[in-house]
PDB file of C-alpha atoms in Angstrom:
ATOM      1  CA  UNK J 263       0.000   0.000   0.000  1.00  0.00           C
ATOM      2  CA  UNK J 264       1.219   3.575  -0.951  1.00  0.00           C
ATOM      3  CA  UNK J 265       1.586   6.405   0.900  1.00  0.00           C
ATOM      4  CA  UNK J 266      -0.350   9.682   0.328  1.00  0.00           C
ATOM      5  CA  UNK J 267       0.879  10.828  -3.243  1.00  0.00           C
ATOM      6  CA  UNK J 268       0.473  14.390  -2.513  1.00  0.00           C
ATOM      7  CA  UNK J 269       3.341  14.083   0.869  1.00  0.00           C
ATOM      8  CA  UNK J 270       5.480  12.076  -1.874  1.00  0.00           C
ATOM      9  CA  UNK J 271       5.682  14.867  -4.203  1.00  0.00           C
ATOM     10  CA  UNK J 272       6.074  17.649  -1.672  1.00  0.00           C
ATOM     11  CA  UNK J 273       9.385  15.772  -0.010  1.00  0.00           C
ATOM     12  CA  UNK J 274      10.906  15.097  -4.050  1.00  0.00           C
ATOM     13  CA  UNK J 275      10.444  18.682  -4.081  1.00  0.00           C
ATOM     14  CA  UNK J 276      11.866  20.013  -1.041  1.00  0.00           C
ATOM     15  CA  UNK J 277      14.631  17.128  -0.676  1.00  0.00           C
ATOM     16  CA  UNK J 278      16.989  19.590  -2.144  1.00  0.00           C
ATOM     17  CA  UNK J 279      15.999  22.325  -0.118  1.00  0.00           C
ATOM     18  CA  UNK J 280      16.233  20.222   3.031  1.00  0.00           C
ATOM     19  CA  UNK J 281      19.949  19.235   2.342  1.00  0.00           C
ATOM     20  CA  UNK J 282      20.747  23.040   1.808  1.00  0.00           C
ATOM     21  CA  UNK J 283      19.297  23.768   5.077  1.00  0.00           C
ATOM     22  CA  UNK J 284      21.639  21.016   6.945  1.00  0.00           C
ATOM     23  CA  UNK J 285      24.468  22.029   4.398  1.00  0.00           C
ATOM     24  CA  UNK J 286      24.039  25.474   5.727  1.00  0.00           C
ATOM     25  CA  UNK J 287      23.581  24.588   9.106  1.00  0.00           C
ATOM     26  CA  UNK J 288      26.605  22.638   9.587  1.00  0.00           C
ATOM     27  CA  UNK J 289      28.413  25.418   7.849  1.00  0.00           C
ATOM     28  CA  UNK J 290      27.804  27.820  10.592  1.00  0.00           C
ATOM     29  CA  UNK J 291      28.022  25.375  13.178  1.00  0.00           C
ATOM     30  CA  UNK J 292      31.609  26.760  14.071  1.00  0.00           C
ATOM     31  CA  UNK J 293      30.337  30.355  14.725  1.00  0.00           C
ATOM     32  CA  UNK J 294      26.417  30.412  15.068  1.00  0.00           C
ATOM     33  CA  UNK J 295      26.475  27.384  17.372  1.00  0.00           C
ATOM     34  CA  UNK J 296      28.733  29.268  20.398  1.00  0.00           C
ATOM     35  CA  UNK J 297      26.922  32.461  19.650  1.00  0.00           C
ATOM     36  CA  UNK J 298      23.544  30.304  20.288  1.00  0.00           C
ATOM     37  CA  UNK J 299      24.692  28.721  23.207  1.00  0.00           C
ATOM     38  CA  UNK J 300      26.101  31.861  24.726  1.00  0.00           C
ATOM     39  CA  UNK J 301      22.927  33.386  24.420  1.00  0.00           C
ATOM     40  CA  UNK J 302      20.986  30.491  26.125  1.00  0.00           C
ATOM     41  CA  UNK J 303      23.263  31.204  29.374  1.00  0.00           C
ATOM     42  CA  UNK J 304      25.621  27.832  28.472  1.00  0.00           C
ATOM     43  CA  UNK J 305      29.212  28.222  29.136  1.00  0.00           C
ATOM     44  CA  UNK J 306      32.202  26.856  29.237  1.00  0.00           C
ATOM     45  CA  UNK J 307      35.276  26.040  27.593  1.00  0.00           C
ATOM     46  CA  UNK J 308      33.943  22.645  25.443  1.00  0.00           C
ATOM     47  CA  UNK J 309      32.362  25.526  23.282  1.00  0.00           C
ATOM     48  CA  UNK J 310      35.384  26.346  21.935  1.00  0.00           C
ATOM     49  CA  UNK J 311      35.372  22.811  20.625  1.00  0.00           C
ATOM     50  CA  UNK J 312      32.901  23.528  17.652  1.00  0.00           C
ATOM     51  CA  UNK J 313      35.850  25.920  15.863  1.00  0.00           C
ATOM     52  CA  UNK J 314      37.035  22.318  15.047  1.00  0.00           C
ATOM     53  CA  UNK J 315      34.802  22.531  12.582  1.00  0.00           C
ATOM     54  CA  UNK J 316      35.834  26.236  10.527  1.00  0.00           C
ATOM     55  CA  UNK J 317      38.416  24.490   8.224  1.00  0.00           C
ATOM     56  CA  UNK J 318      34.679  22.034   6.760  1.00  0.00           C
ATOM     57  CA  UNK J 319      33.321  25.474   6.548  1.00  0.00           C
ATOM     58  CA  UNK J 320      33.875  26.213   2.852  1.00  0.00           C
ATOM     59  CA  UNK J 321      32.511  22.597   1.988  1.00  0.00           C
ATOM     60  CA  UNK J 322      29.910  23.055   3.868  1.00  0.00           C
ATOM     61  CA  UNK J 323      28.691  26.437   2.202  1.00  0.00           C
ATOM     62  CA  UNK J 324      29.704  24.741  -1.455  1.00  0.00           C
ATOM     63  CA  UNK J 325      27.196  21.555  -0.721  1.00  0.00           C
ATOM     64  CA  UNK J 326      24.976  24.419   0.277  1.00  0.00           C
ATOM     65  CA  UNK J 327      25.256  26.198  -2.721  1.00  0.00           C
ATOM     66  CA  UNK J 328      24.436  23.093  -4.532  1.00  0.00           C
ATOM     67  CA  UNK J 329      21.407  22.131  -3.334  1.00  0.00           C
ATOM     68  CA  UNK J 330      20.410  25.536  -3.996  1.00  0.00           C
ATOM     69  CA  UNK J 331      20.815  25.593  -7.154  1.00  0.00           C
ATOM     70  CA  UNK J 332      18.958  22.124  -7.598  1.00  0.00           C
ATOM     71  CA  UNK J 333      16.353  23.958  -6.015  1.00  0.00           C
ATOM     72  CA  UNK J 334      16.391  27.030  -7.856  1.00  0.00           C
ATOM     73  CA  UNK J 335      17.066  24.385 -11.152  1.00  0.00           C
ATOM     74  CA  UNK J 336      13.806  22.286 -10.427  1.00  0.00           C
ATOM     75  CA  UNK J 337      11.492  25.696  -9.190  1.00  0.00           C
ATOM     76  CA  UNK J 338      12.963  27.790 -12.340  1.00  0.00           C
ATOM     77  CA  UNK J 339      14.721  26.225 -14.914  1.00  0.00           C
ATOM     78  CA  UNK J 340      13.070  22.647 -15.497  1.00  0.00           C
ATOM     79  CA  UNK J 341       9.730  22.587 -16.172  1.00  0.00           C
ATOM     80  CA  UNK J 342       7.965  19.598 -15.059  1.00  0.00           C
ATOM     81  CA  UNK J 343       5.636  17.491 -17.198  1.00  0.00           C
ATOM     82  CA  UNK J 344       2.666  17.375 -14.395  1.00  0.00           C
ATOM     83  CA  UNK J 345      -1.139  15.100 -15.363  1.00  0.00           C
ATOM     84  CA  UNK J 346      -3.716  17.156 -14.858  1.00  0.00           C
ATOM     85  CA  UNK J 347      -5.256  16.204 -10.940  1.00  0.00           C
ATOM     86  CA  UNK J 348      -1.987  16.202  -9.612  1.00  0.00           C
ATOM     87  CA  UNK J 349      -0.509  18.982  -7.217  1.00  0.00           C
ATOM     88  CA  UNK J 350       2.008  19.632  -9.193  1.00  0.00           C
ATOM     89  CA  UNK J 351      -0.275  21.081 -11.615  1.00  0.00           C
ATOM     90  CA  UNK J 352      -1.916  23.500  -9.250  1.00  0.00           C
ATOM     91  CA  UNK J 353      -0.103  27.272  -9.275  1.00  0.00           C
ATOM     92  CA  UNK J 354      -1.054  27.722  -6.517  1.00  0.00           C
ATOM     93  CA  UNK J 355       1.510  24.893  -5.347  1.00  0.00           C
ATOM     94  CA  UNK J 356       4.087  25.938  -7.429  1.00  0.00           C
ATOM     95  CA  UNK J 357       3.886  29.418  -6.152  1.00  0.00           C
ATOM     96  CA  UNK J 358       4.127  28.292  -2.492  1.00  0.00           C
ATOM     97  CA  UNK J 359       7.109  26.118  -3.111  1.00  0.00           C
ATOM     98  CA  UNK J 360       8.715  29.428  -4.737  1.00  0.00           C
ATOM     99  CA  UNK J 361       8.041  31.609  -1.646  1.00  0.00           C
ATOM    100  CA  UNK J 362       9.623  28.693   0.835  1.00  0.00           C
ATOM    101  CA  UNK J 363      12.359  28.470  -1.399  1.00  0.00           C
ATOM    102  CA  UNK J 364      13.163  32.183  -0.980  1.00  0.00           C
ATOM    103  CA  UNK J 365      12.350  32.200   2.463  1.00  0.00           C
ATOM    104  CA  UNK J 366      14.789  29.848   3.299  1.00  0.00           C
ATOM    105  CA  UNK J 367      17.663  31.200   1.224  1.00  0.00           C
ATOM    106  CA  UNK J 368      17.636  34.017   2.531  1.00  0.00           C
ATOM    107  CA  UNK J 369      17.666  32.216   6.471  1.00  0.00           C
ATOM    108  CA  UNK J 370      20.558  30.603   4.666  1.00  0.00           C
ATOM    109  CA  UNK J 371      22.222  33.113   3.409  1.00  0.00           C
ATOM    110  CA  UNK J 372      22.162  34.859   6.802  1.00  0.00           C
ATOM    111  CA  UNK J 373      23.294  31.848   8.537  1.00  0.00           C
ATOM    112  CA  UNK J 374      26.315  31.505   6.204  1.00  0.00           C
ATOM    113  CA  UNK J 375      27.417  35.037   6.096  1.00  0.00           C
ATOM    114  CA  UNK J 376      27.105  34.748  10.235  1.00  0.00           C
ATOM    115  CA  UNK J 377      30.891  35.016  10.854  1.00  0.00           C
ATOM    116  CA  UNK J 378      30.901  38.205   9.035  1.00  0.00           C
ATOM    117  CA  UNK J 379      28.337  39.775  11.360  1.00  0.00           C
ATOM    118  CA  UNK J 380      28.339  38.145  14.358  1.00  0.00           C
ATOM    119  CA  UNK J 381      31.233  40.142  15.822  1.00  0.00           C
ATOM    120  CA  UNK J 382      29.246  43.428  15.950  1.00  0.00           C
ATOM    121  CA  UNK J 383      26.212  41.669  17.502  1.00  0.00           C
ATOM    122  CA  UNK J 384      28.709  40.317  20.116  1.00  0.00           C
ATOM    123  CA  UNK J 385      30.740  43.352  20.589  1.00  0.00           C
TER     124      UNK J 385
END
């Protein structure tokens, strides 16, 4: 027995938008992650641990920056061959999926450029 068909399509579609989300995250693991936990009253010196992770940084924003642009590829550049019926042939759909893609690029994007502006919230 299958599954619903509509939840199917919607995680195909957002697959690449979910790894670009843990891409990003684990990019900014080394800086937002202290900042975070600094903010939450957590302390210590084990913090200082999670700068193991800045020389994976620049991977971690380039695997980010790929599954962005399979995103942006399957939102933008593709289009797909939908049956009538289906939710992939609503606009309405399509339009969503557009607006959550920007939405999280730009959370992203602000998560990636953290080490850049986390200083002058900190200082």
């Amino acid at each position: 027995m299958r599954g619903n068909p509509m939840a199917e399509h919607t995680l195909s579609k957002n697959r690449s938008l979910i790894l670009a989300a843990l891409a990003a995250i684990a990019a900014s693991l080394c800086c937002v992650g202290p900042f975070v936990l600094l903010l939450l009253g957590i302390g210590g010196a084990w913090i200082g641990n999670l700068s193991a992770l800045e020389p994976y940084r620049p991977i971690f924003i380039g695997v980010t920056l790929l599954f962005l642009g399979l995103a942006f590829r399957k939102l933008y550049l593709v289009p797909e061959a939908c049956e009538a019926g289906k939710p992939c042939a609503n606009p309405i759909t399509r339009r969503n999926q557009r607006i959550i893609f920007w939405v999280v690029t730009v959370i992203l994007a602000a998560l990636v450029a953290f080490p850049w502006y986390g200083p002058a919230l900190l200082g």
